[in-house]
Tab-separated table of C-alpha atoms in Angstrom:
chain	number	residue	atom	x	y	z
A	21	UNK	CA	92.221	108.884	74.587
A	22	UNK	CA	90.267	106.682	77.042
A	23	UNK	CA	92.847	106.721	79.727
A	24	UNK	CA	92.552	110.747	79.311
A	25	UNK	CA	88.866	110.347	79.599
A	26	UNK	CA	89.184	108.341	82.851
A	27	UNK	CA	91.836	110.524	84.333
A	28	UNK	CA	89.702	113.770	83.564
A	29	UNK	CA	86.262	112.083	85.306
A	30	UNK	CA	88.384	110.924	88.180
A	31	UNK	CA	89.732	114.642	88.665
A	32	UNK	CA	85.799	115.870	87.980
A	33	UNK	CA	84.467	113.342	90.726
A	34	UNK	CA	87.168	114.339	93.198
A	35	UNK	CA	86.055	118.193	92.991
A	36	UNK	CA	82.241	117.282	92.896
A	37	UNK	CA	82.866	115.241	95.913
A	38	UNK	CA	84.443	117.697	97.377
A	39	UNK	CA	82.021	120.273	97.092
A	40	UNK	CA	79.027	117.998	97.759
A	41	UNK	CA	80.539	117.242	101.387
A	42	UNK	CA	81.369	120.547	102.256
A	43	UNK	CA	77.737	121.797	100.837
A	44	UNK	CA	75.299	118.991	101.132
A	45	UNK	CA	74.515	119.695	104.994
A	46	UNK	CA	73.625	123.493	104.164
A	47	UNK	CA	71.362	122.317	101.582
A	48	UNK	CA	69.661	119.682	103.980
A	49	UNK	CA	69.398	121.923	106.581
A	50	UNK	CA	67.506	124.729	104.744
A	51	UNK	CA	65.237	122.240	103.338
A	52	UNK	CA	64.371	120.840	106.895
A	53	UNK	CA	64.100	124.210	108.140
A	54	UNK	CA	62.375	125.999	105.045
A	55	UNK	CA	59.627	123.245	104.986
A	56	UNK	CA	58.788	123.816	108.724
A	57	UNK	CA	58.511	127.414	108.553
A	58	UNK	CA	56.048	126.735	105.101
A	59	UNK	CA	53.874	124.038	107.100
A	60	UNK	CA	53.641	125.890	110.562
A	61	UNK	CA	54.774	129.402	110.261
A	62	UNK	CA	53.540	130.446	106.909
A	63	UNK	CA	49.707	131.487	107.644
A	64	UNK	CA	50.891	133.344	110.829
A	65	UNK	CA	53.648	135.375	109.013
A	66	UNK	CA	51.107	136.371	106.267
A	67	UNK	CA	48.351	137.139	109.137
A	68	UNK	CA	51.033	139.401	110.772
A	69	UNK	CA	51.289	141.404	107.474
A	70	UNK	CA	47.625	141.396	106.861
A	71	UNK	CA	46.754	142.918	110.023
A	72	UNK	CA	49.746	145.810	109.322
A	73	UNK	CA	46.928	147.612	106.410
A	74	UNK	CA	45.423	149.632	109.479
A	75	UNK	CA	48.461	150.735	111.167
A	76	UNK	CA	49.653	154.188	110.718
A	77	UNK	CA	53.251	153.840	110.448
A	78	UNK	CA	53.779	156.069	107.299
A	79	UNK	CA	57.306	155.507	105.721
A	80	UNK	CA	58.582	153.414	108.525
A	81	UNK	CA	55.877	150.566	107.551
A	82	UNK	CA	58.173	149.236	104.696
A	83	UNK	CA	60.646	147.914	107.374
A	84	UNK	CA	58.375	145.414	109.004
A	85	UNK	CA	56.991	144.573	105.674
A	86	UNK	CA	60.450	143.877	104.623
A	87	UNK	CA	61.219	141.587	107.443
A	88	UNK	CA	57.919	139.760	106.962
A	89	UNK	CA	58.544	139.353	103.612
A	90	UNK	CA	61.942	137.879	104.034
A	91	UNK	CA	60.520	135.531	106.829
A	92	UNK	CA	57.668	134.238	104.084
A	93	UNK	CA	58.561	131.268	102.631
A	94	UNK	CA	57.185	131.482	99.266
A	95	UNK	CA	58.761	132.100	95.634
A	96	UNK	CA	57.798	134.717	93.445
A	97	UNK	CA	54.943	132.535	92.141
A	98	UNK	CA	53.559	132.107	95.513
A	99	UNK	CA	54.186	135.556	96.410
A	100	UNK	CA	52.178	137.447	93.639
A	101	UNK	CA	49.074	135.575	94.322
A	102	UNK	CA	49.006	136.131	97.965
A	103	UNK	CA	49.883	139.802	97.431
A	104	UNK	CA	46.805	140.235	95.079
A	105	UNK	CA	44.874	139.136	97.990
A	106	UNK	CA	46.592	141.490	100.286
A	107	UNK	CA	45.829	144.219	97.404
A	108	UNK	CA	41.873	143.438	97.869
A	109	UNK	CA	42.074	143.922	101.337
A	110	UNK	CA	43.356	147.239	101.216
A	111	UNK	CA	47.304	146.920	101.496
A	112	UNK	CA	48.940	149.915	100.629
A	113	UNK	CA	50.815	149.574	97.728
A	114	UNK	CA	54.484	150.895	99.151
A	115	UNK	CA	54.312	148.263	102.046
A	116	UNK	CA	53.206	145.799	99.878
A	117	UNK	CA	56.220	146.314	97.337
A	118	UNK	CA	58.559	146.248	99.878
A	119	UNK	CA	57.091	142.789	101.101
A	120	UNK	CA	57.007	141.675	97.365
A	121	UNK	CA	60.784	142.770	96.647
A	122	UNK	CA	61.912	141.060	100.357
A	123	UNK	CA	60.496	137.750	99.538
A	124	UNK	CA	61.181	137.641	96.125
A	125	UNK	CA	64.950	138.116	97.036
A	126	UNK	CA	65.277	136.135	100.041
A	127	UNK	CA	63.431	133.419	102.242
A	128	UNK	CA	64.493	131.513	105.497
A	129	UNK	CA	65.388	128.491	103.233
A	130	UNK	CA	67.838	130.463	101.125
A	131	UNK	CA	69.540	131.954	104.430
A	132	UNK	CA	70.321	128.732	105.961
A	133	UNK	CA	71.615	127.552	102.575
A	134	UNK	CA	73.669	130.795	102.244
A	135	UNK	CA	75.499	129.965	105.330
A	136	UNK	CA	77.428	127.667	103.163
A	137	UNK	CA	79.325	131.160	101.701
A	138	UNK	CA	80.632	132.228	105.119
A	139	UNK	CA	79.433	134.897	107.641
A	140	UNK	CA	80.379	137.872	105.727
A	141	UNK	CA	78.669	136.761	102.603
A	142	UNK	CA	75.528	135.586	104.088
A	143	UNK	CA	75.597	138.911	106.354
A	144	UNK	CA	75.526	141.001	103.361
A	145	UNK	CA	72.935	138.853	101.311
A	146	UNK	CA	70.453	139.387	104.115
A	147	UNK	CA	71.447	143.147	104.650
A	148	UNK	CA	71.013	144.021	100.930
A	149	UNK	CA	67.842	142.236	100.600
A	150	UNK	CA	66.391	143.962	103.453
A	151	UNK	CA	67.515	147.531	101.725
A	152	UNK	CA	66.295	146.446	98.462
A	153	UNK	CA	63.273	145.977	99.823
A	154	UNK	CA	62.887	148.949	101.679
A	155	UNK	CA	64.031	151.351	98.865
A	156	UNK	CA	61.716	149.340	96.636
A	157	UNK	CA	58.874	150.225	99.024
A	158	UNK	CA	60.042	153.687	99.301
A	159	UNK	CA	60.349	154.821	95.749
A	160	UNK	CA	56.778	153.404	95.192
A	161	UNK	CA	55.386	155.942	97.852
A	162	UNK	CA	57.429	158.611	96.674
A	163	UNK	CA	56.176	158.348	92.907
A	164	UNK	CA	52.971	156.340	93.125
A	165	UNK	CA	51.462	157.763	96.078
A	166	UNK	CA	48.261	158.943	94.391
A	167	UNK	CA	47.906	155.949	92.216
A	168	UNK	CA	48.511	152.283	92.360
A	169	UNK	CA	51.685	150.746	91.193
A	170	UNK	CA	50.394	146.972	90.781
A	171	UNK	CA	47.759	145.593	88.648
A	172	UNK	CA	46.753	142.041	90.260
A	173	UNK	CA	43.797	141.914	88.116
A	174	UNK	CA	43.093	137.916	87.228
A	175	UNK	CA	45.246	136.904	90.250
A	176	UNK	CA	44.011	134.435	92.945
A	177	UNK	CA	45.455	133.289	96.034
A	178	UNK	CA	46.579	129.907	95.322
A	179	UNK	CA	45.073	126.937	97.319
A	180	UNK	CA	47.231	125.601	100.035
A	181	UNK	CA	48.582	122.388	99.345
A	182	UNK	CA	49.659	121.747	102.934
A	183	UNK	CA	46.393	120.791	104.320
A	184	UNK	CA	46.808	116.837	105.387
A	185	UNK	CA	45.412	116.615	108.863
A	186	UNK	CA	48.366	114.669	109.862
A	187	UNK	CA	50.902	116.897	110.832
A	188	UNK	CA	54.066	114.803	110.462
A	189	UNK	CA	52.594	113.544	106.526
A	190	UNK	CA	51.779	117.382	105.963
A	191	UNK	CA	55.656	118.171	106.835
A	192	UNK	CA	56.970	115.367	104.862
A	193	UNK	CA	55.057	116.122	101.723
A	194	UNK	CA	56.157	119.793	101.943
A	195	UNK	CA	59.730	118.310	102.239
A	196	UNK	CA	59.882	116.055	99.426
A	197	UNK	CA	58.385	118.975	97.052
A	198	UNK	CA	61.386	121.159	98.372
A	199	UNK	CA	63.549	118.599	97.695
A	200	UNK	CA	61.722	117.792	94.019
A	201	UNK	CA	62.110	121.519	93.238
A	202	UNK	CA	65.854	122.218	94.051
A	203	UNK	CA	67.527	118.990	94.241
A	204	UNK	CA	68.614	118.915	90.660
A	205	UNK	CA	69.837	122.736	90.627
A	206	UNK	CA	71.889	121.509	93.744
A	207	UNK	CA	73.644	118.833	91.891
A	208	UNK	CA	73.974	120.960	88.685
A	209	UNK	CA	75.362	123.879	90.405
A	210	UNK	CA	77.987	121.512	92.040
A	211	UNK	CA	78.806	120.103	88.750
A	212	UNK	CA	79.226	123.343	87.318
A	213	UNK	CA	81.562	124.435	90.629
A	214	UNK	CA	83.593	121.417	90.003
A	215	UNK	CA	84.066	122.189	86.110
A	216	UNK	CA	85.142	125.583	86.858
A	217	UNK	CA	87.422	124.403	89.574
A	218	UNK	CA	88.990	122.135	87.127
A	219	UNK	CA	88.995	123.970	83.816
A	220	UNK	CA	89.184	127.798	84.699
A	221	UNK	CA	92.258	129.112	85.719
A	222	UNK	CA	92.072	130.596	89.271
A	223	UNK	CA	92.919	134.063	88.431
A	224	UNK	CA	89.995	134.633	85.773
A	225	UNK	CA	87.339	134.805	88.485
A	226	UNK	CA	89.920	137.550	89.992
A	227	UNK	CA	90.164	138.951	86.883
A	228	UNK	CA	86.501	139.377	85.703
A	229	UNK	CA	84.901	139.773	89.422
A	230	UNK	CA	87.457	141.123	91.569
A	231	UNK	CA	89.225	143.843	92.554
A	232	UNK	CA	87.525	147.187	93.580
A	233	UNK	CA	86.477	148.204	89.948
A	234	UNK	CA	82.896	149.190	89.037
A	235	UNK	CA	83.233	146.931	85.841
A	236	UNK	CA	83.433	143.735	87.883
A	237	UNK	CA	80.305	144.479	89.921
A	238	UNK	CA	78.764	145.336	86.510
A	239	UNK	CA	79.740	141.976	85.109
A	240	UNK	CA	78.565	139.820	88.129
A	241	UNK	CA	75.153	142.194	88.255
A	242	UNK	CA	74.510	141.093	84.649
A	243	UNK	CA	75.779	137.611	84.675
A	244	UNK	CA	72.992	136.889	87.480
A	245	UNK	CA	70.400	137.967	85.017
A	246	UNK	CA	70.511	134.881	82.809
A	247	UNK	CA	72.442	132.343	85.075
A	248	UNK	CA	70.357	132.410	88.295
A	249	UNK	CA	67.399	129.508	87.838
A	250	UNK	CA	67.439	128.569	91.801
A	251	UNK	CA	68.956	129.742	94.616
A	252	UNK	CA	70.215	126.235	95.604
A	253	UNK	CA	72.200	125.882	92.360
A	254	UNK	CA	73.843	129.128	92.594
A	255	UNK	CA	75.411	128.986	96.037
A	256	UNK	CA	78.243	126.183	94.910
A	257	UNK	CA	79.048	128.424	92.235
A	258	UNK	CA	79.270	131.650	94.265
A	259	UNK	CA	81.390	129.553	96.925
A	260	UNK	CA	83.893	128.560	94.213
A	261	UNK	CA	83.947	132.029	92.645
A	262	UNK	CA	84.604	133.702	95.788
A	263	UNK	CA	87.184	130.986	96.680
A	264	UNK	CA	89.005	132.155	93.043
A	265	UNK	CA	89.049	135.545	93.925
A	266	UNK	CA	85.538	137.327	93.087
A	267	UNK	CA	84.991	140.117	95.169
A	268	UNK	CA	82.567	140.411	98.088
A	269	UNK	CA	80.905	143.445	96.322
A	270	UNK	CA	80.440	141.367	93.082
A	271	UNK	CA	78.610	138.748	95.070
A	272	UNK	CA	76.478	141.086	96.599
A	273	UNK	CA	75.327	142.521	92.967
A	274	UNK	CA	75.216	138.661	91.741
A	275	UNK	CA	72.902	137.769	94.749
A	276	UNK	CA	70.830	141.015	94.164
A	277	UNK	CA	70.129	140.748	90.512
A	278	UNK	CA	69.767	136.917	90.143
A	279	UNK	CA	66.492	136.172	91.949
A	280	UNK	CA	64.953	139.325	91.471
A	281	UNK	CA	65.419	138.926	87.293
A	282	UNK	CA	64.744	135.201	87.498
A	283	UNK	CA	63.798	134.372	83.956
A	284	UNK	CA	61.109	131.927	84.643
A	285	UNK	CA	59.488	134.615	87.047
A	286	UNK	CA	59.417	138.080	84.887
A	287	UNK	CA	56.360	136.903	82.706
A	288	UNK	CA	54.452	136.901	85.840
A	289	UNK	CA	56.297	140.571	87.206
A	290	UNK	CA	55.168	142.135	83.632
A	291	UNK	CA	51.542	141.193	84.101
A	292	UNK	CA	50.922	142.852	87.508
A	293	UNK	CA	53.328	145.735	86.436
A	294	UNK	CA	52.828	146.534	82.981
A	295	UNK	CA	55.448	147.483	80.094
A	296	UNK	CA	56.569	150.872	81.790
A	297	UNK	CA	56.656	149.895	85.204
A	298	UNK	CA	57.967	146.509	84.461
A	299	UNK	CA	61.143	148.507	82.752
A	300	UNK	CA	61.520	150.736	85.925
A	301	UNK	CA	61.629	147.479	88.068
A	302	UNK	CA	64.491	146.119	85.756
A	303	UNK	CA	66.409	149.490	85.837
A	304	UNK	CA	66.081	150.043	89.844
A	305	UNK	CA	67.138	146.230	90.411
A	306	UNK	CA	70.317	146.655	88.431
A	307	UNK	CA	71.313	150.467	89.552
A	308	UNK	CA	70.540	149.228	93.365
A	309	UNK	CA	72.833	145.746	92.672
A	310	UNK	CA	75.691	147.857	90.971
A	311	UNK	CA	75.343	150.435	93.926
A	312	UNK	CA	75.174	147.953	96.425
A	313	UNK	CA	78.140	146.084	94.951
A	314	UNK	CA	80.462	149.268	94.460
A	315	UNK	CA	79.738	150.481	98.148
A	316	UNK	CA	80.924	146.847	99.484
A	317	UNK	CA	83.796	146.533	97.707
A	318	UNK	CA	84.687	150.156	99.043
A	319	UNK	CA	83.680	149.450	102.519
A	320	UNK	CA	85.286	146.280	102.576
């Protein structure tokens, strides 16, 4: 038995080390660039969005709102308070919804990290998140044109933690917070991918998430709800699943439902949406994710 355990440990270390060396530098690049955006460009990005409130772009306003949401480095906990301040300034709720949806789904750090999945998956992630944000904004405009969609009562903008007068120290502190927030998830994701690689038959992922069937897309969208805890932790898993036969449509569905239904964030969303609109939000996310996955599989 000790010999068996030692052999299994050697196998797992081999797979872990292999995945780590293949993905580590994508994670580092995401940390480095993501912190730079957060420290040096965040206020400018949010300032550009705040100045949109007086523009007369109509439906087209969801496009720059989505792009600025993707460029914003904030997670959901940071996005909701800043959105509350935008709402107080008179920002339209359809543009605000597009900004929030895109910001929840994607940020510069996750874009760089997702490059580890390959150019096709990266392009799909960016495009699908952009379209999801646009769709959210358009639906809010269609059904809530004469009444507010969000209720930000009690939410105040968070104090900026990047205030050290020394620019280098300000950047290093932000980078260290990023490493602490994502490092364990990153290592845990690699460990899970090593376990999958060692103990799960390769055709299992192909049977579950492969092919062009809608069932595989639905399964991937559903799995994304409880499994997604941090973008850094899911990249190694997705990379392994794609290698083992997961269809690109199923991956796209997972990448949409995961961040948008992150368990730790749903409580805050329920507060600003209320129960009825919260249920509508979940239904929209699942429907858009499944439809996106099916279309991707049909096209690719």
